């Protein structure tokens, strides 16, 4: 059901997509081939790759828990997509909710970041993940939803750091 909420499939392709999804659910061996193809196809679109990884997190957490095997799979996909460990940790923490996670990790910075550097990183993340950008690129609604949630986590993390630093 999480997959169907995230991805709208035209009726004539539902049977094919369901077959592939069910095969992948039973055995993830060979996922790296598909992940590499997607990474190559979207090499100049890291924000879209991140949205796709976000969607995989949502699917993995559909049962309310992120299992160790799922985390390993997601980490491997992130590596194939070209994300480093700090970026993966930021994405992972973003799915724990802004109140339950370290806002510095959500933004991919350390607590020693200056206010000026923080603002630059924040603006870059907002620009990369803003839903309007995806809408303009013709991305499907499911990616827009993921981007909207990501922007909310980014904004909440930035606001929390600003409050903690007495800037708000």
mmCIF file of C-alpha atoms in Angstrom:
data_model
loop_
_atom_site.group_PDB
_atom_site.id
_atom_site.type_symbol
_atom_site.label_atom_id
_atom_site.label_comp_id
_atom_site.label_asym_id
_atom_site.label_seq_id
_atom_site.Cartn_x
_atom_site.Cartn_y
_atom_site.Cartn_z
ATOM 1 C CA UNK A 1 0.000 0.000 0.000
ATOM 2 C CA UNK A 2 2.920 2.382 0.657
ATOM 3 C CA UNK A 3 4.186 1.760 -2.870
ATOM 4 C CA UNK A 4 0.752 2.510 -4.324
ATOM 5 C CA UNK A 5 0.481 5.722 -2.283
ATOM 6 C CA UNK A 6 3.846 6.912 -3.581
ATOM 7 C CA UNK A 7 3.685 5.819 -7.202
ATOM 8 C CA UNK A 8 0.759 6.294 -9.527
ATOM 9 C CA UNK A 9 0.796 3.621 -12.211
ATOM 10 C CA UNK A 10 -1.376 3.759 -15.296
ATOM 11 C CA UNK A 11 -3.999 0.981 -15.242
ATOM 12 C CA UNK A 12 -2.590 -0.883 -18.239
ATOM 13 C CA UNK A 13 0.806 -1.244 -16.507
ATOM 14 C CA UNK A 14 -0.402 -2.156 -12.992
ATOM 15 C CA UNK A 15 -0.074 -5.908 -13.523
ATOM 16 C CA UNK A 16 3.514 -5.561 -14.796
ATOM 17 C CA UNK A 17 4.528 -3.219 -11.992
ATOM 18 C CA UNK A 18 2.880 -5.451 -9.380
ATOM 19 C CA UNK A 19 4.758 -8.475 -10.735
ATOM 20 C CA UNK A 20 8.118 -6.683 -10.583
ATOM 21 C CA UNK A 21 7.404 -5.213 -7.144
ATOM 22 C CA UNK A 22 6.399 -8.624 -5.755
ATOM 23 C CA UNK A 23 9.559 -10.221 -7.174
ATOM 24 C CA UNK A 24 11.673 -7.488 -5.583
ATOM 25 C CA UNK A 25 9.873 -7.942 -2.273
ATOM 26 C CA UNK A 26 10.726 -11.636 -2.223
ATOM 27 C CA UNK A 27 14.383 -11.241 -3.136
ATOM 28 C CA UNK A 28 16.391 -8.046 -3.511
ATOM 29 C CA UNK A 29 19.325 -9.760 -5.197
ATOM 30 C CA UNK A 30 20.151 -7.925 -8.372
ATOM 31 C CA UNK A 31 18.745 -4.613 -7.140
ATOM 32 C CA UNK A 32 22.156 -3.049 -7.706
ATOM 33 C CA UNK A 33 21.806 -3.449 -11.488
ATOM 34 C CA UNK A 34 18.597 -1.416 -11.474
ATOM 35 C CA UNK A 35 19.988 1.096 -8.979
ATOM 36 C CA UNK A 36 23.028 1.661 -11.224
ATOM 37 C CA UNK A 37 20.784 2.180 -14.260
ATOM 38 C CA UNK A 38 18.686 4.716 -12.365
ATOM 39 C CA UNK A 39 21.812 6.439 -11.011
ATOM 40 C CA UNK A 40 23.214 6.727 -14.530
ATOM 41 C CA UNK A 41 19.908 7.958 -15.945
ATOM 42 C CA UNK A 42 19.563 10.622 -13.227
ATOM 43 C CA UNK A 43 23.255 11.400 -12.703
ATOM 44 C CA UNK A 44 22.700 15.122 -13.159
ATOM 45 C CA UNK A 45 19.572 15.120 -10.961
ATOM 46 C CA UNK A 46 20.765 14.327 -7.399
ATOM 47 C CA UNK A 47 17.630 15.835 -5.857
ATOM 48 C CA UNK A 48 15.463 13.384 -7.822
ATOM 49 C CA UNK A 49 17.707 10.509 -6.735
ATOM 50 C CA UNK A 50 17.283 11.685 -3.155
ATOM 51 C CA UNK A 51 13.505 11.829 -3.590
ATOM 52 C CA UNK A 52 13.587 8.272 -4.909
ATOM 53 C CA UNK A 53 15.660 7.182 -1.910
ATOM 54 C CA UNK A 54 13.150 8.981 0.325
ATOM 55 C CA UNK A 55 10.374 6.971 -1.325
ATOM 56 C CA UNK A 56 12.270 3.758 -0.618
ATOM 57 C CA UNK A 57 12.538 4.807 3.037
ATOM 58 C CA UNK A 58 8.774 5.356 3.177
ATOM 59 C CA UNK A 59 8.155 1.892 1.724
ATOM 60 C CA UNK A 60 10.681 0.277 4.083
ATOM 61 C CA UNK A 61 9.061 1.952 7.082
ATOM 62 C CA UNK A 62 5.498 1.100 6.054
ATOM 63 C CA UNK A 63 5.286 -1.455 8.856
ATOM 64 C CA UNK A 64 6.264 1.220 11.378
ATOM 65 C CA UNK A 65 9.846 0.057 11.796
ATOM 66 C CA UNK A 66 13.080 0.238 9.828
ATOM 67 C CA UNK A 67 14.663 -3.215 10.025
ATOM 68 C CA UNK A 68 18.436 -3.717 9.884
ATOM 69 C CA UNK A 69 18.254 -5.499 6.520
ATOM 70 C CA UNK A 70 16.171 -2.645 5.106
ATOM 71 C CA UNK A 71 18.666 -0.095 6.398
ATOM 72 C CA UNK A 72 21.529 -2.032 4.787
ATOM 73 C CA UNK A 73 19.632 -2.140 1.491
ATOM 74 C CA UNK A 74 18.900 1.600 1.640
ATOM 75 C CA UNK A 75 22.537 2.376 2.484
ATOM 76 C CA UNK A 76 23.675 0.296 -0.511
ATOM 77 C CA UNK A 77 21.238 2.065 -2.842
ATOM 78 C CA UNK A 78 22.399 5.437 -1.489
ATOM 79 C CA UNK A 79 26.023 4.505 -2.213
ATOM 80 C CA UNK A 80 25.144 3.473 -5.762
ATOM 81 C CA UNK A 81 23.266 6.752 -6.190
ATOM 82 C CA UNK A 82 26.490 8.548 -5.202
ATOM 83 C CA UNK A 83 25.525 9.740 -1.723
ATOM 84 C CA UNK A 84 28.249 9.823 0.904
ATOM 85 C CA UNK A 85 27.780 8.653 4.509
ATOM 86 C CA UNK A 86 26.983 12.149 5.815
ATOM 87 C CA UNK A 87 24.273 12.660 3.188
ATOM 88 C CA UNK A 88 22.813 9.222 3.857
ATOM 89 C CA UNK A 89 22.702 9.958 7.578
ATOM 90 C CA UNK A 90 20.932 13.268 6.894
ATOM 91 C CA UNK A 91 18.332 11.464 4.777
ATOM 92 C CA UNK A 92 17.924 8.685 7.344
ATOM 93 C CA UNK A 93 17.471 11.154 10.183
ATOM 94 C CA UNK A 94 14.971 13.110 8.119
ATOM 95 C CA UNK A 95 12.656 10.118 8.244
ATOM 96 C CA UNK A 96 12.731 9.981 12.034
ATOM 97 C CA UNK A 97 10.935 13.327 12.235
ATOM 98 C CA UNK A 98 12.456 16.683 12.989
ATOM 99 C CA UNK A 99 11.749 16.562 16.742
ATOM 100 C CA UNK A 100 13.285 13.115 17.168
ATOM 101 C CA UNK A 101 16.461 13.792 15.217
ATOM 102 C CA UNK A 102 19.511 15.998 15.359
ATOM 103 C CA UNK A 103 18.759 19.082 13.237
ATOM 104 C CA UNK A 104 22.415 19.334 12.236
ATOM 105 C CA UNK A 105 22.266 15.833 10.799
ATOM 106 C CA UNK A 106 19.024 16.643 8.957
ATOM 107 C CA UNK A 107 20.842 19.532 7.262
ATOM 108 C CA UNK A 108 24.072 17.562 6.783
ATOM 109 C CA UNK A 109 26.279 19.906 8.815
ATOM 110 C CA UNK A 110 28.114 19.801 12.136
ATOM 111 C CA UNK A 111 27.283 21.864 15.209
ATOM 112 C CA UNK A 112 30.409 23.971 14.550
ATOM 113 C CA UNK A 113 28.949 25.384 11.325
ATOM 114 C CA UNK A 114 28.881 29.163 11.266
ATOM 115 C CA UNK A 115 25.591 31.003 10.874
ATOM 116 C CA UNK A 116 26.640 32.150 7.402
ATOM 117 C CA UNK A 117 27.600 28.620 6.312
ATOM 118 C CA UNK A 118 24.376 27.259 7.787
ATOM 119 C CA UNK A 119 22.320 29.732 5.788
ATOM 120 C CA UNK A 120 24.133 28.744 2.558
ATOM 121 C CA UNK A 121 23.513 25.031 3.184
ATOM 122 C CA UNK A 122 19.889 25.674 4.123
ATOM 123 C CA UNK A 123 19.216 27.701 0.985
ATOM 124 C CA UNK A 124 20.906 25.073 -1.209
ATOM 125 C CA UNK A 125 18.791 22.277 0.303
ATOM 126 C CA UNK A 126 15.580 24.279 -0.111
ATOM 127 C CA UNK A 127 16.462 25.051 -3.732
ATOM 128 C CA UNK A 128 17.304 21.404 -4.504
ATOM 129 C CA UNK A 129 14.221 19.926 -2.861
ATOM 130 C CA UNK A 130 11.548 22.546 -3.343
ATOM 131 C CA UNK A 131 8.354 20.951 -4.714
ATOM 132 C CA UNK A 132 7.875 23.787 -7.218
ATOM 133 C CA UNK A 133 11.110 22.784 -8.922
ATOM 134 C CA UNK A 134 9.884 19.219 -9.314
ATOM 135 C CA UNK A 135 6.517 20.429 -10.587
ATOM 136 C CA UNK A 136 8.319 22.562 -13.197
ATOM 137 C CA UNK A 137 10.368 19.497 -14.194
ATOM 138 C CA UNK A 138 7.150 17.520 -14.733
ATOM 139 C CA UNK A 139 7.811 15.042 -11.939
ATOM 140 C CA UNK A 140 4.915 12.846 -10.796
ATOM 141 C CA UNK A 141 2.756 13.820 -7.791
ATOM 142 C CA UNK A 142 4.299 11.142 -5.591
ATOM 143 C CA UNK A 143 7.703 12.821 -5.864
ATOM 144 C CA UNK A 144 6.083 16.181 -5.093
ATOM 145 C CA UNK A 145 4.652 14.715 -1.862
ATOM 146 C CA UNK A 146 8.047 13.345 -0.805
ATOM 147 C CA UNK A 147 9.697 16.697 -1.604
ATOM 148 C CA UNK A 148 7.040 18.536 0.421
ATOM 149 C CA UNK A 149 7.759 16.321 3.442
ATOM 150 C CA UNK A 150 11.505 16.804 2.973
ATOM 151 C CA UNK A 151 11.148 20.591 2.826
ATOM 152 C CA UNK A 152 9.143 20.474 6.055
ATOM 153 C CA UNK A 153 11.951 18.516 7.773
ATOM 154 C CA UNK A 154 14.610 20.900 6.400
ATOM 155 C CA UNK A 155 12.662 23.971 7.545
ATOM 156 C CA UNK A 156 12.006 22.473 10.982
ATOM 157 C CA UNK A 157 15.689 21.601 11.433
ATOM 158 C CA UNK A 158 16.831 25.070 10.368
ATOM 159 C CA UNK A 159 14.267 26.747 12.631
ATOM 160 C CA UNK A 160 15.327 24.574 15.565
ATOM 161 C CA UNK A 161 18.996 25.491 15.120
ATOM 162 C CA UNK A 162 18.073 29.154 14.788
ATOM 163 C CA UNK A 163 16.004 28.964 18.003
ATOM 164 C CA UNK A 164 18.800 27.103 19.837
ATOM 165 C CA UNK A 165 21.285 29.763 18.759
ATOM 166 C CA UNK A 166 18.937 32.552 19.833
ATOM 167 C CA UNK A 167 18.520 33.854 16.289
ATOM 168 C CA UNK A 168 14.708 33.597 16.360
#
